[in-house]
Coordinates of N, CA and C in Angstrom, one line a residue:
M1 N 87.5 81.9 58.0 CA 88.8 82.1 58.7 C 88.7 83.3 59.5
E2 N 88.1 84.4 59.0 CA 88.1 85.6 59.7 C 87.3 85.5 61.0
R3 N 86.2 84.7 61.0 CA 85.4 84.5 62.1 C 86.2 83.8 63.3
K4 N 87.0 82.9 62.9 CA 87.8 82.1 63.8 C 88.8 83.1 64.5
E5 N 89.4 84.0 63.7 CA 90.3 85.0 64.3 C 89.6 85.9 65.3
E6 N 88.4 86.3 64.9 CA 87.6 87.1 65.8 C 87.3 86.4 67.1
L7 N 86.9 85.2 67.1 CA 86.7 84.4 68.3 C 87.9 84.3 69.1
E8 N 89.1 84.1 68.5 CA 90.3 84.0 69.3 C 90.6 85.3 69.9
K9 N 90.4 86.4 69.2 CA 90.6 87.7 69.8 C 89.7 88.0 71.0
D10 N 88.4 87.6 70.8 CA 87.4 87.7 71.9 C 87.9 86.9 73.1
K11 N 88.4 85.7 72.9 CA 88.9 84.8 74.0 C 90.0 85.5 74.8
K12 N 90.9 86.1 74.0 CA 92.1 86.8 74.7 C 91.6 88.0 75.5
I13 N 90.6 88.7 74.9 CA 90.0 89.9 75.7 C 89.4 89.4 77.0
D14 N 88.6 88.3 76.8 CA 87.9 87.7 78.0 C 88.9 87.3 79.1
L15 N 90.0 86.7 78.6 CA 91.0 86.2 79.6 C 91.7 87.4 80.2
G16 N 91.9 88.5 79.5 CA 92.5 89.7 80.0 C 91.6 90.3 81.0
L17 N 90.3 90.4 80.7 CA 89.4 91.0 81.7 C 89.3 90.1 82.9
G18 N 89.3 88.8 82.7 CA 89.3 87.9 83.9 C 90.4 88.1 84.8
V19 N 91.6 88.3 84.3 CA 92.8 88.6 85.1 C 92.7 89.9 85.8
I20 N 92.2 90.9 85.1 CA 92.0 92.2 85.8 C 91.0 92.1 86.9
A21 N 89.8 91.4 86.7 CA 88.8 91.2 87.7 C 89.4 90.4 88.9
Q22 N 90.2 89.4 88.6 CA 90.7 88.6 89.7 C 91.7 89.4 90.5
N23 N 92.5 90.2 89.9 CA 93.5 91.1 90.6 C 92.7 92.1 91.4
W24 N 91.6 92.7 90.9 CA 90.8 93.6 91.6 C 90.2 93.0 92.9
I25 N 89.7 91.8 92.7 CA 89.0 91.1 93.8 C 90.1 90.7 94.9
Q26 N 91.3 90.3 94.5 CA 92.3 90.0 95.5 C 92.7 91.3 96.2
S27 N 92.8 92.4 95.5 CA 93.2 93.6 96.1 C 92.1 94.1 97.1
F28 N 90.9 93.9 96.7 CA 89.7 94.3 97.6 C 89.7 93.5 98.8
L29 N 89.9 92.2 98.7 CA 89.9 91.3 99.9 C 91.0 91.6 100.8
K30 N 92.2 92.0 100.2 CA 93.3 92.3 101.1 C 93.0 93.6 101.9
Q31 N 92.4 94.6 101.2 CA 92.0 95.8 101.9 C 91.0 95.6 103.1
I32 N 90.1 94.7 102.8 CA 89.1 94.3 103.8 C 89.8 93.7 105.0
A33 N 90.7 92.7 104.7 CA 91.4 92.0 105.8 C 92.2 93.0 106.6
E34 N 92.9 93.9 106.0 CA 93.7 94.9 106.7 C 92.8 95.8 107.6
R35 N 91.6 96.2 107.1 CA 90.7 97.0 107.9 C 90.1 96.3 109.1
L36 N 89.8 95.0 108.9 CA 89.3 94.2 110.0 C 90.4 94.0 111.0
E37 N 91.6 93.8 110.6 CA 92.7 93.6 111.6 C 92.9 94.9 112.4
K38 N 92.8 96.0 111.7 CA 92.9 97.3 112.3 C 91.8 97.6 113.3
M39 N 90.6 97.1 113.0 CA 89.5 97.3 113.9 C 89.6 96.6 115.2
E40 N 90.3 95.4 115.2 CA 90.5 94.6 116.4 C 91.7 95.1 117.1
E41 N 92.5 96.0 116.6 CA 93.7 96.4 117.2 C 93.5 97.3 118.4
V42 N 94.2 97.0 119.5 CA 94.1 97.9 120.7 C 95.5 98.4 120.9
L43 N 95.7 99.7 120.9 CA 97.0 100.3 121.1 C 97.0 101.1 122.4
V44 N 98.2 101.1 123.0 CA 98.4 101.9 124.2 C 99.5 102.9 123.9
V45 N 99.2 104.2 124.2 CA 100.2 105.2 123.9 C 101.3 105.1 125.0
D46 N 102.5 104.7 124.6 CA 103.6 104.5 125.5 C 104.2 105.9 125.8
R47 N 104.5 106.7 124.8 CA 105.0 108.0 125.0 C 104.8 108.8 123.8
I48 N 105.0 110.1 123.9 CA 104.8 111.1 122.8 C 106.2 111.7 122.6
E49 N 106.6 111.6 121.4 CA 107.9 112.2 121.0 C 107.7 113.2 119.8
G50 N 107.7 114.4 120.2 CA 107.4 115.5 119.2 C 106.1 115.3 118.6
N51 N 106.0 115.1 117.3 CA 104.7 115.0 116.6 C 104.3 113.5 116.4
V52 N 104.9 112.6 117.2 CA 104.6 111.2 117.0 C 104.3 110.5 118.3
A53 N 103.2 109.7 118.3 CA 102.8 108.9 119.5 C 103.4 107.5 119.2
V54 N 104.2 107.1 120.2 CA 104.8 105.8 120.1 C 103.8 104.8 120.8
C55 N 103.2 103.9 120.1 CA 102.2 103.1 120.6 C 102.6 101.6 120.6
E56 N 102.0 100.9 121.6 CA 102.3 99.4 121.6 C 101.0 98.7 121.4
N57 N 101.0 97.7 120.5 CA 99.8 96.9 120.2 C 99.7 95.9 121.4
R58 N 98.6 95.9 122.1 CA 98.4 95.1 123.3 C 98.5 93.6 122.9
K59 N 98.0 93.2 121.8 CA 98.0 91.8 121.4 C 99.4 91.3 120.9
T60 N 100.0 92.0 120.0 CA 101.2 91.6 119.4 C 102.5 92.1 120.1
K61 N 102.3 93.1 120.9 CA 103.4 93.8 121.6 C 104.3 94.6 120.6
K62 N 103.9 94.8 119.4 CA 104.7 95.5 118.4 C 104.5 97.0 118.6
I63 N 105.6 97.7 118.4 CA 105.6 99.2 118.5 C 105.2 99.8 117.2
Q64 N 104.3 100.8 117.3 CA 103.8 101.5 116.1 C 103.9 103.0 116.3
N65 N 104.4 103.7 115.4 CA 104.5 105.2 115.5 C 103.3 105.8 114.7
I66 N 102.6 106.7 115.3 CA 101.4 107.3 114.7 C 101.6 108.8 114.8
D67 N 101.4 109.5 113.7 CA 101.4 111.0 113.7 C 100.3 111.5 114.6
I68 N 100.7 112.5 115.5 CA 99.8 113.1 116.4 C 98.5 113.6 115.7
A69 N 98.7 114.1 114.5 CA 97.6 114.7 113.7 C 96.5 113.7 113.5
E70 N 96.8 112.4 113.5 CA 95.8 111.4 113.2 C 95.1 110.9 114.5
L71 N 95.5 111.5 115.6 CA 94.9 111.1 116.9 C 94.0 112.1 117.5
P72 N 93.2 111.7 118.5 CA 92.4 112.7 119.2 C 93.2 113.8 119.9
K73 N 92.7 115.0 120.0 CA 93.4 116.1 120.6 C 93.8 115.9 122.0
N74 N 93.0 115.1 122.8 CA 93.3 114.9 124.2 C 94.2 113.7 124.5
I75 N 94.9 113.3 123.5 CA 95.8 112.1 123.7 C 96.9 112.3 124.7
E76 N 97.2 111.3 125.5 CA 98.3 111.4 126.4 C 98.9 110.0 126.7
E77 N 100.0 110.0 127.3 CA 100.7 108.7 127.6 C 99.7 107.8 128.4
G78 N 99.6 106.6 128.1 CA 98.7 105.6 128.7 C 97.3 105.6 128.1
S79 N 97.0 106.5 127.2 CA 95.7 106.4 126.5 C 95.6 105.1 125.7
I80 N 94.4 104.6 125.7 CA 94.1 103.3 124.9 C 93.4 103.7 123.7
L81 N 93.9 103.3 122.5 CA 93.3 103.6 121.2 C 92.7 102.5 120.5
K82 N 91.5 102.7 119.9 CA 90.9 101.7 119.0 C 90.6 102.4 117.7
W83 N 90.6 101.7 116.6 CA 90.2 102.2 115.3 C 88.7 102.1 115.1
K84 N 88.1 103.2 114.8 CA 86.6 103.2 114.6 C 86.2 104.2 113.6
D85 N 85.4 103.8 112.6 CA 84.9 104.7 111.6 C 86.1 105.4 110.9
G86 N 87.1 104.8 110.6 CA 88.2 105.3 109.8 C 89.2 106.2 110.6
K87 N 89.1 106.2 111.9 CA 90.0 107.0 112.7 C 90.3 106.4 114.1
Y88 N 91.3 106.8 114.7 CA 91.6 106.3 116.1 C 90.8 107.1 117.1
E89 N 90.2 106.4 118.1 CA 89.5 107.0 119.2 C 90.1 106.5 120.5
I90 N 89.9 107.3 121.5 CA 90.3 106.9 122.8 C 89.3 105.9 123.4
D91 N 89.7 104.8 123.8 CA 88.7 103.7 124.3 C 88.7 103.9 125.8
T92 N 87.7 104.6 126.3 CA 87.5 104.9 127.7 C 87.0 103.7 128.5
S93 N 86.3 102.8 127.8 CA 85.8 101.7 128.5 C 86.9 100.8 129.1
K94 N 87.9 100.5 128.2 CA 89.0 99.7 128.7 C 89.8 100.5 129.7
E95 N 90.0 101.8 129.6 CA 90.7 102.6 130.5 C 90.1 102.5 131.9
I96 N 88.8 102.6 131.9 CA 88.0 102.6 133.2 C 88.2 101.2 133.8
N97 N 88.0 100.1 133.0 CA 88.1 98.8 133.5 C 89.5 98.5 134.1
D98 N 90.5 99.0 133.4 CA 91.9 98.8 133.9 C 92.1 99.5 135.2
R99 N 91.6 100.7 135.4 CA 91.7 101.5 136.6 C 91.0 100.7 137.8
I100 N 89.8 100.2 137.5 CA 89.0 99.5 138.5 C 89.8 98.3 138.9
E101 N 90.3 97.5 137.9 CA 91.1 96.3 138.2 C 92.3 96.7 139.1
Q102 N 93.0 97.7 138.8 CA 94.2 98.1 139.5 C 93.8 98.5 141.0
K103 N 92.7 99.2 141.1 CA 92.3 99.6 142.5 C 91.9 98.4 143.3
M104 N 91.3 97.4 142.6 CA 90.9 96.1 143.3 C 92.2 95.4 143.8
K105 N 93.2 95.4 142.9 CA 94.5 94.8 143.3 C 95.1 95.5 144.5
D106 N 95.0 96.8 144.5 CA 95.6 97.6 145.5 C 94.9 97.4 146.9
V107 N 93.6 97.2 146.8 CA 92.8 97.0 148.0 C 93.2 95.7 148.7
W108 N 93.5 94.7 147.9 CA 93.9 93.3 148.5 C 95.3 93.2 148.8
K109 N 96.1 94.2 148.6 CA 97.6 94.1 149.0 C 97.8 94.3 150.4

């Protein structure tokens, strides 16, 4: 009888650890999904209000406030931001392409 009780106890422990592992895996996958989403995010600095940069997500058009301390020192209105290596960086390639596009449009007017 005692052996049966031990086996039941072991099953409960195994089930408990299974739930913990499952919760950990779900949390881990959620964190990865959030990071991947952030990596694809392109933000444009709309304006700077005090210590906050008010940014617009180019894809979703949602407004996002970001503390200036989290951004590059040379940030200004119109800067394009991308998430890279755990921080925001100014994306100069898009900025240059946008300027060229605008100049081309101006030439044909």
